[in-house]
Amino acid sequence: MIKKIASLLVSAALSVPVMAAPPHGVMVASEMSGYSAPRLNSRSVLVINGSTGETLYEKNTHQRMPIASISKLMTAMVLLDSGAPLDEQVTVSNAEIDRVKHTTSRLAVGTTLSRKEMLLLALMSSENRAAATLARTTFPGGTAAFVERMNLKARSLGMTETIFHDPTGLDVRNTSTAADLAKMVKAADDYPLIREFTTTEQHQIVSARNRVLRYKNSNALVREGGWDIAVQKTGYIQEAGRCMVLQATVGSQPLIIVLLDAGASSARVHDAKNIKTWLEAHPGSWLAG
């Protein structure tokens, strides 16, 4: 009798599906724990269902690190909150020359564009001089006053693990966490112009030397098409690695995806695609509604 009961218990145990363990350091939503989670290159990852607020995938979400040009989403929000006239012309000055990373720019000193067009270049193609010009010309206190407003805005959004020292992200001291950046992406989605400009594929301007300059979106997912993206921003400096944040619809749900410190530009794109593929393969498990 005892042997028979033992045999039945063994058979019952064998009939239960084996739960796939996620990669080391990764946590996934309970309804996705039975499926092999993707091994992603990014050092910090967060995937949130934007409708329910549920975390679907997380790795090192409270590890603070440099965020590079992801900073420009906050720059855009502060500018738009300021009420500064977007059709007003502003001019790139010597103050916008990068003396931190010594990066170059096709926006020559003396280039004059509207604030709106500067914002487009800053968000779409991550143009540093455009972002720096906006910060210098928005408030009477110049760039210092603008950065102060960036930090105040971060506090108002509950971003307690974030600090900004410049509007471009070239300053390695601009640091945050994936958890905080998810809050920033959610807030940025409330701004129609940020949604439009971060997903614009290309744009051209006439330079100070009367040459036509063509700019393209810094995010390959936008350029390739195939994604329903509402908001996105890429970032890179050596200390931050390749970064990407986006809000995109997968299935019928808006996902917020944060990828920090990927090893290469292609790695952050592959990570995003792997997340999408993983979720689309099991829609009945996580897809609400």
PDB file of C-alpha atoms in Angstrom:
ATOM      1  CA  MET A   1       0.000   0.000   0.000  1.00  0.00           C
ATOM      2  CA  ILE A   2       2.783   2.396   0.986  1.00  0.00           C
ATOM      3  CA  LYS A   3       4.658   1.597  -2.223  1.00  0.00           C
ATOM      4  CA  LYS A   4       1.517   2.274  -4.259  1.00  0.00           C
ATOM      5  CA  ILE A   5       1.017   5.697  -2.607  1.00  0.00           C
ATOM      6  CA  ALA A   6       4.675   6.558  -3.174  1.00  0.00           C
ATOM      7  CA  SER A   7       4.373   5.578  -6.807  1.00  0.00           C
ATOM      8  CA  LEU A   8       1.303   7.789  -7.223  1.00  0.00           C
ATOM      9  CA  LEU A   9       3.117  10.748  -5.622  1.00  0.00           C
ATOM     10  CA  VAL A  10       6.077  10.313  -7.961  1.00  0.00           C
ATOM     11  CA  SER A  11       3.787  10.146 -10.988  1.00  0.00           C
ATOM     12  CA  ALA A  12       1.972  13.307  -9.863  1.00  0.00           C
ATOM     13  CA  ALA A  13       5.259  15.147  -9.397  1.00  0.00           C
ATOM     14  CA  LEU A  14       6.465  14.139 -12.835  1.00  0.00           C
ATOM     15  CA  SER A  15       3.239  15.391 -14.414  1.00  0.00           C
ATOM     16  CA  VAL A  16       3.782  18.940 -13.092  1.00  0.00           C
ATOM     17  CA  PRO A  17       5.573  21.101 -15.729  1.00  0.00           C
ATOM     18  CA  VAL A  18       9.106  22.132 -14.794  1.00  0.00           C
ATOM     19  CA  MET A  19       9.339  25.891 -14.242  1.00  0.00           C
ATOM     20  CA  ALA A  20      12.096  27.518 -16.249  1.00  0.00           C
ATOM     21  CA  ALA A  21      14.485  29.402 -14.003  1.00  0.00           C
ATOM     22  CA  PRO A  22      15.243  32.924 -15.224  1.00  0.00           C
ATOM     23  CA  PRO A  23      18.868  33.952 -15.758  1.00  0.00           C
ATOM     24  CA  HIS A  24      20.866  34.783 -12.642  1.00  0.00           C
ATOM     25  CA  GLY A  25      19.827  38.093 -11.107  1.00  0.00           C
ATOM     26  CA  VAL A  26      16.661  38.343 -13.209  1.00  0.00           C
ATOM     27  CA  MET A  27      13.104  38.394 -11.876  1.00  0.00           C
ATOM     28  CA  VAL A  28      10.044  37.918 -14.072  1.00  0.00           C
ATOM     29  CA  ALA A  29       6.313  38.188 -13.473  1.00  0.00           C
ATOM     30  CA  SER A  30       4.846  35.065 -11.886  1.00  0.00           C
ATOM     31  CA  GLU A  31       2.679  34.333 -14.929  1.00  0.00           C
ATOM     32  CA  MET A  32       5.825  34.288 -17.097  1.00  0.00           C
ATOM     33  CA  SER A  33       7.949  32.188 -14.748  1.00  0.00           C
ATOM     34  CA  GLY A  34       7.130  28.982 -16.604  1.00  0.00           C
ATOM     35  CA  TYR A  35       8.784  30.185 -19.793  1.00  0.00           C
ATOM     36  CA  SER A  36      12.473  30.638 -20.510  1.00  0.00           C
ATOM     37  CA  ALA A  37      13.281  34.306 -19.977  1.00  0.00           C
ATOM     38  CA  PRO A  38      15.619  35.957 -22.472  1.00  0.00           C
ATOM     39  CA  ARG A  39      19.255  36.493 -21.536  1.00  0.00           C
ATOM     40  CA  LEU A  40      19.808  40.158 -22.232  1.00  0.00           C
ATOM     41  CA  ASN A  41      23.066  41.998 -22.766  1.00  0.00           C
ATOM     42  CA  SER A  42      22.064  45.168 -20.903  1.00  0.00           C
ATOM     43  CA  ARG A  43      23.358  45.420 -17.335  1.00  0.00           C
ATOM     44  CA  SER A  44      20.120  46.948 -16.055  1.00  0.00           C
ATOM     45  CA  VAL A  45      16.688  46.124 -17.479  1.00  0.00           C
ATOM     46  CA  LEU A  46      13.112  46.936 -16.573  1.00  0.00           C
ATOM     47  CA  VAL A  47       9.949  46.015 -18.480  1.00  0.00           C
ATOM     48  CA  ILE A  48       6.632  47.284 -17.132  1.00  0.00           C
ATOM     49  CA  ASN A  49       3.107  46.817 -18.405  1.00  0.00           C
ATOM     50  CA  GLY A  50       2.083  50.437 -18.801  1.00  0.00           C
ATOM     51  CA  SER A  51      -1.615  49.669 -18.333  1.00  0.00           C
ATOM     52  CA  THR A  52      -1.455  47.561 -15.188  1.00  0.00           C
ATOM     53  CA  GLY A  53       1.845  48.771 -13.727  1.00  0.00           C
ATOM     54  CA  GLU A  54       2.987  45.169 -13.399  1.00  0.00           C
ATOM     55  CA  THR A  55       6.714  44.444 -13.703  1.00  0.00           C
ATOM     56  CA  LEU A  56       7.281  41.749 -16.319  1.00  0.00           C
ATOM     57  CA  TYR A  57      11.090  41.594 -16.299  1.00  0.00           C
ATOM     58  CA  GLU A  58      13.662  43.222 -14.055  1.00  0.00           C
ATOM     59  CA  LYS A  59      17.403  43.100 -13.588  1.00  0.00           C
ATOM     60  CA  ASN A  60      19.435  45.499 -11.417  1.00  0.00           C
ATOM     61  CA  THR A  61      16.604  48.020 -11.528  1.00  0.00           C
ATOM     62  CA  HIS A  62      17.915  50.091  -8.608  1.00  0.00           C
ATOM     63  CA  GLN A  63      21.555  50.098  -9.685  1.00  0.00           C
ATOM     64  CA  ARG A  64      22.512  53.720 -10.225  1.00  0.00           C
ATOM     65  CA  MET A  65      24.535  54.468 -13.342  1.00  0.00           C
ATOM     66  CA  PRO A  66      25.215  57.198 -15.932  1.00  0.00           C
ATOM     67  CA  ILE A  67      22.307  57.682 -18.348  1.00  0.00           C
ATOM     68  CA  ALA A  68      23.913  59.746 -21.141  1.00  0.00           C
ATOM     69  CA  SER A  69      21.423  61.277 -23.596  1.00  0.00           C
ATOM     70  CA  ILE A  70      18.416  59.674 -21.945  1.00  0.00           C
ATOM     71  CA  SER A  71      18.753  62.947 -19.974  1.00  0.00           C
ATOM     72  CA  LYS A  72      17.279  64.807 -22.951  1.00  0.00           C
ATOM     73  CA  LEU A  73      13.775  63.563 -22.145  1.00  0.00           C
ATOM     74  CA  MET A  74      13.964  65.585 -18.939  1.00  0.00           C
ATOM     75  CA  THR A  75      15.427  68.523 -20.872  1.00  0.00           C
ATOM     76  CA  ALA A  76      12.417  68.397 -23.184  1.00  0.00           C
ATOM     77  CA  MET A  77       9.887  68.268 -20.357  1.00  0.00           C
ATOM     78  CA  VAL A  78      11.462  71.221 -18.535  1.00  0.00           C
ATOM     79  CA  LEU A  79      11.528  73.265 -21.733  1.00  0.00           C
ATOM     80  CA  LEU A  80       7.891  72.524 -22.531  1.00  0.00           C
ATOM     81  CA  ASP A  81       6.820  73.184 -18.932  1.00  0.00           C
ATOM     82  CA  SER A  82       8.565  76.571 -19.043  1.00  0.00           C
ATOM     83  CA  GLY A  83       6.171  78.032 -21.595  1.00  0.00           C
ATOM     84  CA  ALA A  84       9.086  79.528 -23.551  1.00  0.00           C
ATOM     85  CA  PRO A  85       7.922  80.409 -27.096  1.00  0.00           C
ATOM     86  CA  LEU A  86       8.767  77.483 -29.352  1.00  0.00           C
ATOM     87  CA  ASP A  87       8.784  79.628 -32.478  1.00  0.00           C
ATOM     88  CA  GLU A  88      11.391  82.003 -31.026  1.00  0.00           C
ATOM     89  CA  GLN A  89      14.789  81.815 -32.742  1.00  0.00           C
ATOM     90  CA  VAL A  90      17.809  80.789 -30.652  1.00  0.00           C
ATOM     91  CA  THR A  91      21.440  80.669 -31.711  1.00  0.00           C
ATOM     92  CA  VAL A  92      24.221  78.186 -30.974  1.00  0.00           C
ATOM     93  CA  SER A  93      27.084  79.953 -29.176  1.00  0.00           C
ATOM     94  CA  ASN A  94      30.608  79.097 -28.055  1.00  0.00           C
ATOM     95  CA  ALA A  95      29.088  77.987 -24.744  1.00  0.00           C
ATOM     96  CA  GLU A  96      27.662  74.942 -26.523  1.00  0.00           C
ATOM     97  CA  ILE A  97      31.070  73.597 -27.566  1.00  0.00           C
ATOM     98  CA  ASP A  98      31.591  70.306 -25.732  1.00  0.00           C
ATOM     99  CA  ARG A  99      34.544  70.718 -23.420  1.00  0.00           C
ATOM    100  CA  VAL A 100      33.675  67.594 -21.408  1.00  0.00           C
ATOM    101  CA  LYS A 101      33.824  64.775 -23.963  1.00  0.00           C
ATOM    102  CA  HIS A 102      35.128  66.868 -26.867  1.00  0.00           C
ATOM    103  CA  THR A 103      32.397  65.549 -29.146  1.00  0.00           C
ATOM    104  CA  THR A 104      31.770  67.231 -32.465  1.00  0.00           C
ATOM    105  CA  SER A 105      28.548  68.605 -33.903  1.00  0.00           C
ATOM    106  CA  ARG A 106      27.234  69.608 -37.300  1.00  0.00           C
ATOM    107  CA  LEU A 107      25.426  72.514 -35.632  1.00  0.00           C
ATOM    108  CA  ALA A 108      28.111  75.146 -36.097  1.00  0.00           C
ATOM    109  CA  VAL A 109      28.395  78.085 -33.744  1.00  0.00           C
ATOM    110  CA  GLY A 110      26.137  80.785 -35.143  1.00  0.00           C
ATOM    111  CA  THR A 111      23.419  78.384 -36.333  1.00  0.00           C
ATOM    112  CA  THR A 112      20.007  79.899 -35.635  1.00  0.00           C
ATOM    113  CA  LEU A 113      16.857  77.790 -35.436  1.00  0.00           C
ATOM    114  CA  SER A 114      13.544  77.967 -33.641  1.00  0.00           C
ATOM    115  CA  ARG A 115      13.316  76.354 -30.218  1.00  0.00           C
ATOM    116  CA  LYS A 116      10.925  73.845 -31.731  1.00  0.00           C
ATOM    117  CA  GLU A 117      13.440  72.754 -34.347  1.00  0.00           C
ATOM    118  CA  MET A 118      16.248  72.631 -31.771  1.00  0.00           C
ATOM    119  CA  LEU A 119      14.042  70.381 -29.633  1.00  0.00           C
ATOM    120  CA  LEU A 120      13.364  68.111 -32.601  1.00  0.00           C
ATOM    121  CA  LEU A 121      17.084  67.672 -33.271  1.00  0.00           C
ATOM    122  CA  ALA A 122      17.806  67.061 -29.583  1.00  0.00           C
ATOM    123  CA  LEU A 123      15.170  64.353 -29.256  1.00  0.00           C
ATOM    124  CA  MET A 124      15.283  62.743 -32.690  1.00  0.00           C
ATOM    125  CA  SER A 125      19.012  62.622 -33.382  1.00  0.00           C
ATOM    126  CA  SER A 126      20.345  63.389 -29.887  1.00  0.00           C
ATOM    127  CA  GLU A 127      21.995  66.631 -31.010  1.00  0.00           C
ATOM    128  CA  ASN A 128      23.944  67.859 -27.976  1.00  0.00           C
ATOM    129  CA  ARG A 129      24.409  71.466 -29.040  1.00  0.00           C
ATOM    130  CA  ALA A 130      20.684  71.769 -29.661  1.00  0.00           C
ATOM    131  CA  ALA A 131      19.895  70.586 -26.122  1.00  0.00           C
ATOM    132  CA  ALA A 132      22.588  72.824 -24.629  1.00  0.00           C
ATOM    133  CA  THR A 133      21.324  75.868 -26.545  1.00  0.00           C
ATOM    134  CA  LEU A 134      17.789  75.285 -25.284  1.00  0.00           C
ATOM    135  CA  ALA A 135      19.005  75.035 -21.690  1.00  0.00           C
ATOM    136  CA  ARG A 136      21.076  78.227 -21.932  1.00  0.00           C
ATOM    137  CA  THR A 137      18.298  80.326 -23.468  1.00  0.00           C
ATOM    138  CA  THR A 138      15.150  79.267 -21.578  1.00  0.00           C
ATOM    139  CA  PHE A 139      15.487  80.855 -18.111  1.00  0.00           C
ATOM    140  CA  PRO A 140      17.127  84.118 -16.952  1.00  0.00           C
ATOM    141  CA  GLY A 141      19.644  82.089 -14.927  1.00  0.00           C
ATOM    142  CA  GLY A 142      20.857  80.245 -18.019  1.00  0.00           C
ATOM    143  CA  THR A 143      21.983  76.629 -17.964  1.00  0.00           C
ATOM    144  CA  ALA A 144      22.423  76.472 -14.175  1.00  0.00           C
ATOM    145  CA  ALA A 145      18.808  77.520 -13.634  1.00  0.00           C
ATOM    146  CA  PHE A 146      17.639  75.031 -16.242  1.00  0.00           C
ATOM    147  CA  VAL A 147      19.483  72.106 -14.628  1.00  0.00           C
ATOM    148  CA  GLU A 148      18.009  73.088 -11.273  1.00  0.00           C
ATOM    149  CA  ARG A 149      14.544  72.809 -12.846  1.00  0.00           C
ATOM    150  CA  MET A 150      15.474  69.370 -14.214  1.00  0.00           C
ATOM    151  CA  ASN A 151      16.215  68.154 -10.707  1.00  0.00           C
ATOM    152  CA  LEU A 152      13.056  69.734  -9.311  1.00  0.00           C
ATOM    153  CA  LYS A 153      11.029  68.003 -12.024  1.00  0.00           C
ATOM    154  CA  ALA A 154      12.694  64.687 -11.191  1.00  0.00           C
ATOM    155  CA  ARG A 155      11.725  65.089  -7.526  1.00  0.00           C
ATOM    156  CA  SER A 156       8.134  65.903  -8.502  1.00  0.00           C
ATOM    157  CA  LEU A 157       7.967  62.634 -10.451  1.00  0.00           C
ATOM    158  CA  GLY A 158       9.240  60.618  -7.498  1.00  0.00           C
ATOM    159  CA  MET A 159      12.627  60.026  -9.123  1.00  0.00           C
ATOM    160  CA  THR A 160      14.557  59.807  -5.860  1.00  0.00           C
ATOM    161  CA  GLU A 161      17.509  57.925  -7.377  1.00  0.00           C
ATOM    162  CA  THR A 162      18.275  60.508 -10.061  1.00  0.00           C
ATOM    163  CA  ILE A 163      20.423  63.619 -10.390  1.00  0.00           C
ATOM    164  CA  PHE A 164      21.199  65.870 -13.351  1.00  0.00           C
ATOM    165  CA  HIS A 165      24.273  68.067 -13.812  1.00  0.00           C
ATOM    166  CA  ASP A 166      23.793  69.041 -17.464  1.00  0.00           C
ATOM    167  CA  PRO A 167      21.020  69.031 -20.104  1.00  0.00           C
ATOM    168  CA  THR A 168      22.774  66.816 -22.662  1.00  0.00           C
ATOM    169  CA  GLY A 169      23.934  63.742 -20.741  1.00  0.00           C
ATOM    170  CA  LEU A 170      27.580  64.261 -21.647  1.00  0.00           C
ATOM    171  CA  ASP A 171      28.289  64.784 -17.941  1.00  0.00           C
ATOM    172  CA  VAL A 172      28.929  61.375 -16.379  1.00  0.00           C
ATOM    173  CA  ARG A 173      27.365  62.660 -13.156  1.00  0.00           C
ATOM    174  CA  ASN A 174      23.904  62.506 -14.757  1.00  0.00           C
ATOM    175  CA  THR A 175      22.884  59.280 -13.055  1.00  0.00           C
ATOM    176  CA  SER A 176      19.680  57.358 -12.481  1.00  0.00           C
ATOM    177  CA  THR A 177      18.212  53.871 -12.194  1.00  0.00           C
ATOM    178  CA  ALA A 178      15.968  51.838 -14.455  1.00  0.00           C
ATOM    179  CA  ALA A 179      13.183  52.178 -11.892  1.00  0.00           C
ATOM    180  CA  ASP A 180      13.396  55.980 -11.992  1.00  0.00           C
ATOM    181  CA  LEU A 181      13.723  56.162 -15.766  1.00  0.00           C
ATOM    182  CA  ALA A 182      10.502  54.184 -16.168  1.00  0.00           C
ATOM    183  CA  LYS A 183       8.781  57.011 -14.263  1.00  0.00           C
ATOM    184  CA  MET A 184      10.390  59.554 -16.591  1.00  0.00           C
ATOM    185  CA  VAL A 185       9.249  57.711 -19.724  1.00  0.00           C
ATOM    186  CA  LYS A 186       5.702  57.498 -18.389  1.00  0.00           C
ATOM    187  CA  ALA A 187       5.713  61.251 -17.711  1.00  0.00           C
ATOM    188  CA  ALA A 188       7.214  62.050 -21.137  1.00  0.00           C
ATOM    189  CA  ASP A 189       4.357  60.180 -22.797  1.00  0.00           C
ATOM    190  CA  ASP A 190       2.023  62.939 -21.590  1.00  0.00           C
ATOM    191  CA  TYR A 191       3.720  65.452 -23.919  1.00  0.00           C
ATOM    192  CA  PRO A 192       2.448  65.208 -27.542  1.00  0.00           C
ATOM    193  CA  LEU A 193       5.516  67.010 -28.923  1.00  0.00           C
ATOM    194  CA  ILE A 194       7.896  64.583 -27.198  1.00  0.00           C
ATOM    195  CA  ARG A 195       5.950  61.663 -28.647  1.00  0.00           C
ATOM    196  CA  GLU A 196       6.093  63.211 -32.114  1.00  0.00           C
ATOM    197  CA  PHE A 197       9.738  64.274 -32.071  1.00  0.00           C
ATOM    198  CA  THR A 198      11.213  61.098 -30.550  1.00  0.00           C
ATOM    199  CA  THR A 199       9.530  59.014 -33.241  1.00  0.00           C
ATOM    200  CA  THR A 200      10.286  61.277 -36.240  1.00  0.00           C
ATOM    201  CA  GLU A 201      12.441  59.282 -38.630  1.00  0.00           C
ATOM    202  CA  GLN A 202      14.385  62.112 -40.309  1.00  0.00           C
ATOM    203  CA  HIS A 203      14.627  65.871 -40.693  1.00  0.00           C
ATOM    204  CA  GLN A 204      16.745  68.381 -42.544  1.00  0.00           C
ATOM    205  CA  ILE A 205      17.841  71.929 -41.784  1.00  0.00           C
ATOM    206  CA  VAL A 206      19.802  74.676 -43.516  1.00  0.00           C
ATOM    207  CA  SER A 207      23.082  75.286 -41.704  1.00  0.00           C
ATOM    208  CA  ALA A 208      24.738  78.583 -40.832  1.00  0.00           C
ATOM    209  CA  ARG A 209      26.875  78.057 -43.952  1.00  0.00           C
ATOM    210  CA  ASN A 210      23.746  77.677 -46.080  1.00  0.00           C
ATOM    211  CA  ARG A 211      24.206  73.923 -46.505  1.00  0.00           C
ATOM    212  CA  VAL A 212      21.392  71.361 -46.207  1.00  0.00           C
ATOM    213  CA  LEU A 213      22.046  69.034 -43.276  1.00  0.00           C
ATOM    214  CA  ARG A 214      20.092  65.781 -43.049  1.00  0.00           C
ATOM    215  CA  TYR A 215      19.505  64.209 -39.645  1.00  0.00           C
ATOM    216  CA  LYS A 216      18.074  60.774 -38.866  1.00  0.00           C
ATOM    217  CA  ASN A 217      16.630  59.192 -35.760  1.00  0.00           C
ATOM    218  CA  SER A 218      19.271  57.732 -33.453  1.00  0.00           C
ATOM    219  CA  ASN A 219      17.102  54.680 -32.723  1.00  0.00           C
ATOM    220  CA  ALA A 220      17.302  51.830 -35.215  1.00  0.00           C
ATOM    221  CA  LEU A 221      13.875  50.563 -34.132  1.00  0.00           C
ATOM    222  CA  VAL A 222      12.327  53.815 -35.374  1.00  0.00           C
ATOM    223  CA  ARG A 223      14.294  53.747 -38.613  1.00  0.00           C
ATOM    224  CA  GLU A 224      13.474  50.094 -39.315  1.00  0.00           C
ATOM    225  CA  GLY A 225       9.749  50.430 -38.613  1.00  0.00           C
ATOM    226  CA  GLY A 226       7.716  47.473 -37.413  1.00  0.00           C
ATOM    227  CA  TRP A 227       7.316  48.793 -33.849  1.00  0.00           C
ATOM    228  CA  ASP A 228       4.407  50.831 -32.488  1.00  0.00           C
ATOM    229  CA  ILE A 229       6.538  53.274 -30.465  1.00  0.00           C
ATOM    230  CA  ALA A 230       5.012  56.188 -28.552  1.00  0.00           C
ATOM    231  CA  VAL A 231       8.169  57.574 -26.891  1.00  0.00           C
ATOM    232  CA  GLN A 232      11.828  56.605 -27.128  1.00  0.00           C
ATOM    233  CA  LYS A 233      15.310  57.908 -26.463  1.00  0.00           C
ATOM    234  CA  THR A 234      18.760  56.451 -26.933  1.00  0.00           C
ATOM    235  CA  GLY A 235      21.949  57.402 -25.139  1.00  0.00           C
ATOM    236  CA  TYR A 236      25.669  56.752 -25.196  1.00  0.00           C
ATOM    237  CA  ILE A 237      28.833  57.827 -23.493  1.00  0.00           C
ATOM    238  CA  GLN A 238      31.607  55.389 -22.714  1.00  0.00           C
ATOM    239  CA  GLU A 239      30.791  55.276 -19.002  1.00  0.00           C
ATOM    240  CA  ALA A 240      27.091  54.611 -19.624  1.00  0.00           C
ATOM    241  CA  GLY A 241      27.335  52.123 -22.451  1.00  0.00           C
ATOM    242  CA  ARG A 242      24.526  51.891 -24.984  1.00  0.00           C
ATOM    243  CA  CYS A 243      21.183  52.827 -23.444  1.00  0.00           C
ATOM    244  CA  MET A 244      17.588  52.921 -24.619  1.00  0.00           C
ATOM    245  CA  VAL A 245      14.214  53.730 -23.116  1.00  0.00           C
ATOM    246  CA  LEU A 246      10.904  53.413 -24.888  1.00  0.00           C
ATOM    247  CA  GLN A 247       7.193  53.054 -24.515  1.00  0.00           C
ATOM    248  CA  ALA A 248       5.825  50.776 -27.206  1.00  0.00           C
ATOM    249  CA  THR A 249       2.624  48.819 -27.704  1.00  0.00           C
ATOM    250  CA  VAL A 250       3.049  45.038 -27.745  1.00  0.00           C
ATOM    251  CA  GLY A 251      -0.135  43.056 -28.228  1.00  0.00           C
ATOM    252  CA  SER A 252      -2.660  45.581 -26.958  1.00  0.00           C
ATOM    253  CA  GLN A 253      -0.577  46.799 -24.023  1.00  0.00           C
ATOM    254  CA  PRO A 254       1.803  49.759 -23.729  1.00  0.00           C
ATOM    255  CA  LEU A 255       5.138  48.499 -22.418  1.00  0.00           C
ATOM    256  CA  ILE A 256       7.766  50.689 -20.793  1.00  0.00           C
ATOM    257  CA  ILE A 257      11.214  49.247 -21.523  1.00  0.00           C
ATOM    258  CA  VAL A 258      14.450  50.511 -19.986  1.00  0.00           C
ATOM    259  CA  LEU A 259      17.797  49.110 -21.161  1.00  0.00           C
ATOM    260  CA  LEU A 260      20.995  50.475 -19.608  1.00  0.00           C
ATOM    261  CA  ASP A 261      24.640  49.721 -20.351  1.00  0.00           C
ATOM    262  CA  ALA A 262      24.357  47.375 -23.309  1.00  0.00           C
ATOM    263  CA  GLY A 263      27.670  46.374 -24.840  1.00  0.00           C
ATOM    264  CA  ALA A 264      27.026  47.750 -28.318  1.00  0.00           C
ATOM    265  CA  SER A 265      24.503  49.794 -30.254  1.00  0.00           C
ATOM    266  CA  SER A 266      23.147  46.606 -31.810  1.00  0.00           C
ATOM    267  CA  ALA A 267      22.947  44.922 -28.382  1.00  0.00           C
ATOM    268  CA  ARG A 268      20.332  47.318 -27.027  1.00  0.00           C
ATOM    269  CA  VAL A 269      18.251  46.800 -30.172  1.00  0.00           C
ATOM    270  CA  HIS A 270      18.574  43.019 -29.899  1.00  0.00           C
ATOM    271  CA  ASP A 271      17.585  43.177 -26.233  1.00  0.00           C
ATOM    272  CA  ALA A 272      14.418  45.109 -27.087  1.00  0.00           C
ATOM    273  CA  LYS A 273      13.554  42.677 -29.875  1.00  0.00           C
ATOM    274  CA  ASN A 274      14.172  39.667 -27.621  1.00  0.00           C
ATOM    275  CA  ILE A 275      11.845  41.093 -24.969  1.00  0.00           C
ATOM    276  CA  LYS A 276       9.119  41.660 -27.562  1.00  0.00           C
ATOM    277  CA  THR A 277       9.553  38.162 -29.017  1.00  0.00           C
ATOM    278  CA  TRP A 278       9.442  36.582 -25.541  1.00  0.00           C
ATOM    279  CA  LEU A 279       6.199  38.309 -24.629  1.00  0.00           C
ATOM    280  CA  GLU A 280       4.527  37.806 -28.000  1.00  0.00           C
ATOM    281  CA  ALA A 281       5.252  34.075 -27.790  1.00  0.00           C
ATOM    282  CA  HIS A 282       3.065  33.782 -24.682  1.00  0.00           C
ATOM    283  CA  PRO A 283       0.310  36.402 -25.007  1.00  0.00           C
ATOM    284  CA  GLY A 284      -2.217  34.491 -22.915  1.00  0.00           C
ATOM    285  CA  SER A 285       0.055  34.619 -19.887  1.00  0.00           C
ATOM    286  CA  TRP A 286       0.644  38.373 -19.481  1.00  0.00           C
ATOM    287  CA  LEU A 287      -1.650  40.201 -21.906  1.00  0.00           C
ATOM    288  CA  ALA A 288      -4.430  41.888 -19.992  1.00  0.00           C
ATOM    289  CA  GLY A 289      -7.915  42.528 -21.342  1.00  0.00           C
TER     290      GLY A 289
END
